[in-house]
Structures are given as structure tokens and as C-alpha cells.
mmCIF file of C-alpha atoms in Angstrom:
data_model
loop_
_atom_site.group_PDB
_atom_site.id
_atom_site.type_symbol
_atom_site.label_atom_id
_atom_site.label_comp_id
_atom_site.label_asym_id
_atom_site.label_seq_id
_atom_site.Cartn_x
_atom_site.Cartn_y
_atom_site.Cartn_z
ATOM 1 C CA MET A 1124 115.686 81.941 121.818
ATOM 2 C CA PRO A 1125 112.677 84.279 121.566
ATOM 3 C CA GLU A 1126 113.726 85.936 124.826
ATOM 4 C CA THR A 1127 117.235 86.449 123.454
ATOM 5 C CA GLY A 1128 115.784 88.201 120.427
ATOM 6 C CA LYS A 1129 113.678 90.496 122.583
ATOM 7 C CA ALA A 1130 116.509 91.506 124.910
ATOM 8 C CA PRO A 1131 118.152 94.004 122.513
ATOM 9 C CA GLU A 1132 114.761 95.602 121.885
ATOM 10 C CA ARG A 1133 114.168 96.034 125.600
ATOM 11 C CA ARG A 1134 117.620 97.546 126.069
ATOM 12 C CA SER A 1135 117.000 99.896 123.176
ATOM 13 C CA ARG A 1136 113.679 101.036 124.624
ATOM 14 C CA LYS A 1137 115.250 101.531 128.048
ATOM 15 C CA ALA A 1138 118.094 103.565 126.545
ATOM 16 C CA ARG A 1139 115.597 105.704 124.659
ATOM 17 C CA ARG A 1140 113.613 106.340 127.834
ATOM 18 C CA THR A 1141 116.775 107.274 129.723
ATOM 19 C CA ARG A 1142 117.896 109.656 126.999
ATOM 20 C CA ASP A 1143 114.457 111.256 126.821
ATOM 21 C CA ALA A 1144 114.340 111.657 130.599
ATOM 22 C CA LEU A 1145 117.741 113.355 130.640
ATOM 23 C CA ALA A 1146 116.804 115.648 127.768
ATOM 24 C CA ARG A 1147 113.508 116.604 129.402
ATOM 25 C CA SER A 1148 115.175 117.255 132.757
ATOM 26 C CA ALA A 1149 117.826 119.426 131.107
ATOM 27 C CA PHE A 1150 115.221 121.323 129.103
ATOM 28 C CA ASP A 1151 112.997 122.047 132.092
ATOM 29 C CA LEU A 1152 115.772 122.907 134.541
ATOM 30 C CA VAL A 1153 117.677 125.179 132.173
ATOM 31 C CA LEU A 1154 114.598 127.065 131.011
ATOM 32 C CA ASP A 1155 113.386 127.458 134.586
ATOM 33 C CA ARG A 1156 116.695 128.528 136.130
ATOM 34 C CA GLY A 1157 119.082 129.504 133.334
ATOM 35 C CA LEU A 1158 121.932 127.616 131.692
ATOM 36 C CA ARG A 1159 124.632 128.803 134.060
ATOM 37 C CA ASP A 1160 122.657 127.922 137.183
ATOM 38 C CA VAL A 1161 122.155 124.252 136.315
ATOM 39 C CA THR A 1162 124.798 121.531 136.617
ATOM 40 C CA VAL A 1163 125.081 118.205 134.853
ATOM 41 C CA GLU A 1164 124.776 116.502 138.236
ATOM 42 C CA GLU A 1165 121.440 118.215 138.861
ATOM 43 C CA ILE A 1166 120.156 117.135 135.456
ATOM 44 C CA ALA A 1167 121.193 113.552 136.121
ATOM 45 C CA GLN A 1168 119.612 113.580 139.575
ATOM 46 C CA ALA A 1169 116.330 114.924 138.171
ATOM 47 C CA ALA A 1170 116.298 112.038 135.684
ATOM 48 C CA ASP A 1171 117.089 109.562 138.480
ATOM 49 C CA VAL A 1172 120.467 108.511 137.048
ATOM 50 C CA ASP A 1173 124.092 109.246 137.933
ATOM 51 C CA ARG A 1174 126.669 111.535 136.320
ATOM 52 C CA ARG A 1175 128.336 108.664 134.485
ATOM 53 C CA THR A 1176 125.046 107.654 132.867
ATOM 54 C CA PHE A 1177 124.518 111.224 131.688
ATOM 55 C CA SER A 1178 127.911 111.166 129.976
ATOM 56 C CA ARG A 1179 126.986 108.036 128.038
ATOM 57 C CA TYR A 1180 124.187 109.943 126.325
ATOM 58 C CA PHE A 1181 125.333 113.550 126.095
ATOM 59 C CA PRO A 1182 128.727 115.288 125.964
ATOM 60 C CA SER A 1183 127.429 118.416 127.716
ATOM 61 C CA LYS A 1184 124.383 119.977 129.301
ATOM 62 C CA GLU A 1185 124.011 122.130 126.172
ATOM 63 C CA ALA A 1186 123.650 119.014 124.027
ATOM 64 C CA ALA A 1187 121.044 117.617 126.408
ATOM 65 C CA VAL A 1188 119.009 120.820 126.443
ATOM 66 C CA LEU A 1189 118.998 120.978 122.643
ATOM 67 C CA ASP A 1190 118.026 117.354 122.127
ATOM 68 C CA THR A 1191 114.431 118.496 121.675
ATOM 69 C CA VAL A 1192 115.329 120.274 118.409
ATOM 70 C CA ARG A 1193 117.873 117.753 117.104
ATOM 71 C CA GLY A 1194 115.291 115.761 115.180
ATOM 72 C CA ASP A 1195 113.878 118.748 113.314
ATOM 73 C CA GLY A 1196 116.675 118.770 110.766
ATOM 74 C CA ASP A 1197 115.871 115.117 110.088
ATOM 75 C CA ARG A 1198 112.217 116.019 109.574
ATOM 76 C CA ILE A 1199 113.127 118.717 107.069
ATOM 77 C CA ASN A 1200 115.417 116.311 105.250
ATOM 78 C CA ARG A 1201 112.717 113.649 105.064
ATOM 79 C CA ALA A 1202 110.404 116.226 103.514
ATOM 80 C CA LEU A 1203 113.199 117.236 101.132
ATOM 81 C CA ARG A 1204 113.596 113.652 99.932
ATOM 82 C CA GLU A 1205 109.887 113.559 99.141
ATOM 83 C CA ARG A 1206 109.877 116.658 96.936
ATOM 84 C CA PRO A 1207 109.202 116.056 93.210
ATOM 85 C CA PRO A 1208 112.448 115.512 91.263
ATOM 86 C CA ALA A 1209 111.611 118.264 88.770
ATOM 87 C CA GLU A 1210 111.518 121.008 91.413
ATOM 88 C CA PRO A 1211 114.458 123.435 91.382
ATOM 89 C CA PRO A 1212 116.733 122.761 94.370
ATOM 90 C CA LEU A 1213 115.987 125.944 96.315
ATOM 91 C CA THR A 1214 112.253 125.576 95.714
ATOM 92 C CA ALA A 1215 112.445 122.006 96.999
ATOM 93 C CA TYR A 1216 114.319 123.120 100.123
ATOM 94 C CA ARG A 1217 111.866 125.941 100.801
ATOM 95 C CA ARG A 1218 108.860 123.664 100.419
ATOM 96 C CA ALA A 1219 110.454 121.032 102.632
ATOM 97 C CA VAL A 1220 110.862 123.615 105.392
ATOM 98 C CA LEU A 1221 107.273 124.798 104.959
ATOM 99 C CA ALA A 1222 106.026 121.196 104.984
ATOM 100 C CA TRP A 1223 107.731 120.701 108.346
ATOM 101 C CA LEU A 1224 106.226 123.920 109.696
ATOM 102 C CA SER A 1225 102.731 122.855 108.644
ATOM 103 C CA ASP A 1226 102.983 119.344 110.110
ATOM 104 C CA ALA A 1227 101.232 119.585 113.467
ATOM 105 C CA GLU A 1228 102.173 116.006 114.365
ATOM 106 C CA ALA A 1229 105.864 116.927 114.087
ATOM 107 C CA GLU A 1230 105.331 119.784 116.554
ATOM 108 C CA PRO A 1231 107.365 122.409 114.693
ATOM 109 C CA TRP A 1232 108.987 125.046 116.831
ATOM 110 C CA HIS A 1233 106.095 127.501 116.922
ATOM 111 C CA LEU A 1234 103.763 124.713 118.137
ATOM 112 C CA ARG A 1235 106.134 123.058 120.621
ATOM 113 C CA PRO A 1236 105.965 124.424 124.164
ATOM 114 C CA ARG A 1237 108.923 126.576 125.218
ATOM 115 C CA VAL A 1238 111.090 126.029 122.138
ATOM 116 C CA PHE A 1239 110.703 129.754 121.481
ATOM 117 C CA ASP A 1240 112.231 130.377 124.923
ATOM 118 C CA LEU A 1241 115.014 127.865 124.263
ATOM 119 C CA LEU A 1242 116.076 129.486 120.996
ATOM 120 C CA ALA A 1243 115.841 132.934 122.563
ATOM 121 C CA MET A 1244 118.205 131.709 125.278
ATOM 122 C CA ALA A 1245 120.560 130.326 122.627
ATOM 123 C CA GLU A 1246 120.855 133.825 121.179
ATOM 124 C CA GLU A 1247 122.211 135.000 124.541
ATOM 125 C CA GLU A 1248 124.341 132.025 125.616
ATOM 126 C CA PRO A 1249 127.462 131.436 123.466
ATOM 127 C CA THR A 1250 127.994 127.807 124.483
ATOM 128 C CA LEU A 1251 124.359 126.958 123.812
ATOM 129 C CA TYR A 1252 124.478 128.702 120.449
ATOM 130 C CA ALA A 1253 127.663 126.830 119.518
ATOM 131 C CA ALA A 1254 126.018 123.497 120.334
ATOM 132 C CA TYR A 1255 122.993 124.496 118.282
ATOM 133 C CA HIS A 1256 125.298 125.391 115.388
ATOM 134 C CA HIS A 1257 126.707 121.854 115.389
ATOM 135 C CA ILE A 1258 123.190 120.424 115.138
ATOM 136 C CA ARG A 1259 122.427 122.711 112.210
ATOM 137 C CA VAL A 1260 125.642 121.777 110.396
ATOM 138 C CA ASP A 1261 124.907 118.062 110.723
ATOM 139 C CA ALA A 1262 121.453 118.544 109.205
ATOM 140 C CA GLN A 1263 122.792 120.745 106.426
ATOM 141 C CA GLU A 1264 125.404 118.184 105.416
ATOM 142 C CA GLU A 1265 122.615 115.659 104.940
ATOM 143 C CA SER A 1266 120.616 118.222 102.937
ATOM 144 C CA VAL A 1267 123.596 118.721 100.631
ATOM 145 C CA ALA A 1268 123.825 114.964 100.077
ATOM 146 C CA ILE A 1269 120.108 114.758 99.272
ATOM 147 C CA LEU A 1270 120.266 117.589 96.734
ATOM 148 C CA ALA A 1271 123.413 116.175 95.166
ATOM 149 C CA GLU A 1272 121.620 112.879 94.649
ATOM 150 C CA ARG A 1273 118.621 114.682 93.143
ATOM 151 C CA LEU A 1274 120.888 116.524 90.718
ATOM 152 C CA GLY A 1275 123.036 113.487 90.011
ATOM 153 C CA VAL A 1276 126.255 115.302 90.886
ATOM 154 C CA ASP A 1277 129.255 114.889 93.173
ATOM 155 C CA PRO A 1278 128.955 117.644 95.818
ATOM 156 C CA ARG A 1279 132.748 117.726 96.111
ATOM 157 C CA GLN A 1280 132.952 118.878 92.500
ATOM 158 C CA ASP A 1281 129.619 120.635 91.908
ATOM 159 C CA LEU A 1282 128.863 123.511 94.282
ATOM 160 C CA ARG A 1283 125.154 123.806 93.546
ATOM 161 C CA PRO A 1284 123.928 121.527 96.356
ATOM 162 C CA ALA A 1285 126.086 123.241 98.986
ATOM 163 C CA VAL A 1286 125.226 126.730 97.749
ATOM 164 C CA THR A 1287 121.518 125.900 97.741
ATOM 165 C CA VAL A 1288 121.603 124.576 101.292
ATOM 166 C CA ALA A 1289 123.732 127.469 102.519
ATOM 167 C CA ALA A 1290 121.198 129.911 101.080
ATOM 168 C CA GLY A 1291 118.121 128.040 102.272
ATOM 169 C CA ALA A 1292 119.459 127.278 105.744
ATOM 170 C CA GLY A 1293 120.628 130.878 106.001
ATOM 171 C CA ALA A 1294 117.112 132.073 105.221
ATOM 172 C CA LEU A 1295 115.733 129.764 107.901
ATOM 173 C CA LEU A 1296 118.299 130.996 110.432
ATOM 174 C CA ALA A 1297 117.494 134.636 109.621
ATOM 175 C CA ALA A 1298 113.796 133.883 110.034
ATOM 176 C CA GLN A 1299 114.458 132.184 113.354
ATOM 177 C CA ALA A 1300 116.464 135.144 114.650
ATOM 178 C CA ALA A 1301 113.762 137.615 113.578
ATOM 179 C CA TRP A 1302 111.117 135.380 115.137
ATOM 180 C CA VAL A 1303 112.901 135.337 118.480
ATOM 181 C CA ARG A 1304 113.502 139.095 118.427
ATOM 182 C CA GLY A 1305 109.920 139.777 117.370
ATOM 183 C CA GLY A 1306 108.444 138.206 120.471
ATOM 184 C CA ARG A 1307 105.549 136.504 118.647
ATOM 185 C CA PRO A 1308 105.835 132.735 119.185
ATOM 186 C CA ALA A 1309 103.146 131.850 116.614
ATOM 187 C CA ALA A 1310 104.710 133.913 113.816
ATOM 188 C CA LEU A 1311 107.552 131.614 112.715
ATOM 189 C CA PRO A 1312 105.920 130.477 109.419
ATOM 190 C CA GLU A 1313 105.365 134.109 108.484
ATOM 191 C CA PHE A 1314 109.022 134.963 109.048
ATOM 192 C CA VAL A 1315 110.156 131.910 107.077
ATOM 193 C CA VAL A 1316 108.015 132.877 104.082
ATOM 194 C CA HIS A 1317 109.376 136.424 104.190
ATOM 195 C CA ALA A 1318 112.967 135.177 104.394
ATOM 196 C CA PHE A 1319 112.650 132.833 101.421
ATOM 197 C CA ASP A 1320 110.779 135.470 99.423
ATOM 198 C CA ALA A 1321 113.632 137.893 100.027
ATOM 199 C CA LEU A 1322 116.137 135.254 98.977
ATOM 200 C CA SER A 1323 114.368 134.351 95.747
ATOM 201 C CA THR A 1324 113.201 137.798 94.590
ATOM 202 C CA ASP A 1325 114.238 140.919 96.479
ATOM 203 C CA LEU A 1326 117.950 140.178 96.606
ATOM 204 C CA LEU A 1327 118.042 139.461 92.879
ATOM 205 C CA GLU A 1328 116.315 142.698 91.908
ATOM 206 C CA SER A 1329 117.379 146.326 92.003
ATOM 207 C CA ARG A 1330 115.011 148.407 94.090
ATOM 208 C CA GLN A 1331 115.097 151.676 95.959
ATOM 209 C CA ASP A 1332 115.864 151.759 99.651
ATOM 210 C CA GLY A 1333 112.983 150.899 101.921
ATOM 211 C CA PRO A 1334 111.133 147.817 103.083
ATOM 212 C CA ALA A 1335 110.162 145.158 100.584
ATOM 213 C CA PRO A 1336 106.434 144.794 99.818
ATOM 214 C CA HIS A 1337 106.239 141.759 102.120
ATOM 215 C CA SER A 1338 108.616 143.048 104.807
ATOM 216 C CA THR A 1339 107.852 141.975 108.363
ATOM 217 C CA THR A 1340 108.102 145.633 109.325
ATOM 218 C CA GLN A 1341 104.784 146.121 107.559
ATOM 219 C CA GLY A 1342 103.147 143.216 109.361
ATOM 220 C CA SER A 1343 102.025 141.437 106.190
ATOM 221 C CA THR A 1344 101.791 137.685 105.654
ATOM 222 C CA SER A 1345 102.278 135.388 102.682
#
């Protein structure tokens, strides 16, 4: 009986190792050679499995390559759940993102090797960007549910949770795009702060044309 109980755990660990091996092989091969020059068969071979095994874990090579960033939305959402109930929704979302970025153990993007290169590639490869979009949408749907629970509302009737997440996730996406274009891998937290500052202040105020006081064009930090 004890052996029977341990069998599912062993299978689960083996499945996790196989998935991780496939994801790592996809990540390394695609970043070394380019998305279009790597096949699913090559990824499977590098992980010492066959094509059929690959298909049990991932629907495409894009999904396998992006597996390294799939858990980051979950990390942000865990931080969001831990925010004090009295915080305004957008403040809670912002601070959840910043908590993730400051958690070295979670290896946020600017601290994780080659994620900068992966997201830069996603900007250039439509199929990779589309797969990344699906990951983002899944995480955002969970964020909406968390904020709806915090507010005690039905998100199908009350738009505040969805609007908050759309704004906050949009700020994060804008920061990510600027980060990739800026060519400074360590600067992601700076871009995120600037993006949320713009969302919460600059866009709600009337000001003359020109960069905001904390614009990244001036090289300042917050």
C-alpha cells in the first residue's frame, strides 16, 4: 500500500522533469538559432524524448519556449492576493508587480538569464508574440477574479476589476516593450515605475507637450 501511494508522486515528478527538460531545450535552441530554424523534433531529441511525448506537454514550440515565463503571472497574482484589503485596486496591482520584480528568489525577468532576449525575439516573431499574448490573458483573467473578490463584486456586472487589470497589465506591457527597445536588461523595474506613474498621474493631468518629469527619455529613476 505505501508503494501504491508513492507511485503517483513519482509519476508527477517524472512528468515535471520531462516538461522542464523540453522547455529548457526549446529555450536554448530557439535563442541560439532562432525560432524558424528549430523544429519540434529537434527540441524533443535534445530533451531525449520523442515527438509524441513533446505533444503531450506542449501544443507548439512557441508554448515550450515561453514556459519559462508562464509562472510569472501566477507570481504576480499571489502577490496581489497578499495586498492589504484597503488598498485601491490599481495601487494593489502596481505593488504586486513591484513585489514580484523585487523578489530575487522568483528570478524576475531582469534577473533571469536570457529572458530579455526571449521577449525581444517575441517582438519580432508574430507566432511567438501570439503565444505570449495567450499567457498574459490567462494571468489577467485570474487578476480580474482576485480584484473582484477583494471588491466583493461580480466582474460580469461591475467593470472595475477588468478595467483595473487592463490598465495595470497595459502599463506592464508598455514597460516591457520600452525595456526591450532600450537595450538595458537591468532597467525593467525603472520602466515599470515610469509606466505606472504615467498611468496614475500624467494621463489624468493636463500638461504641455514634452516629456514628463520622470520620463525615461531623461534617464531618471523612481
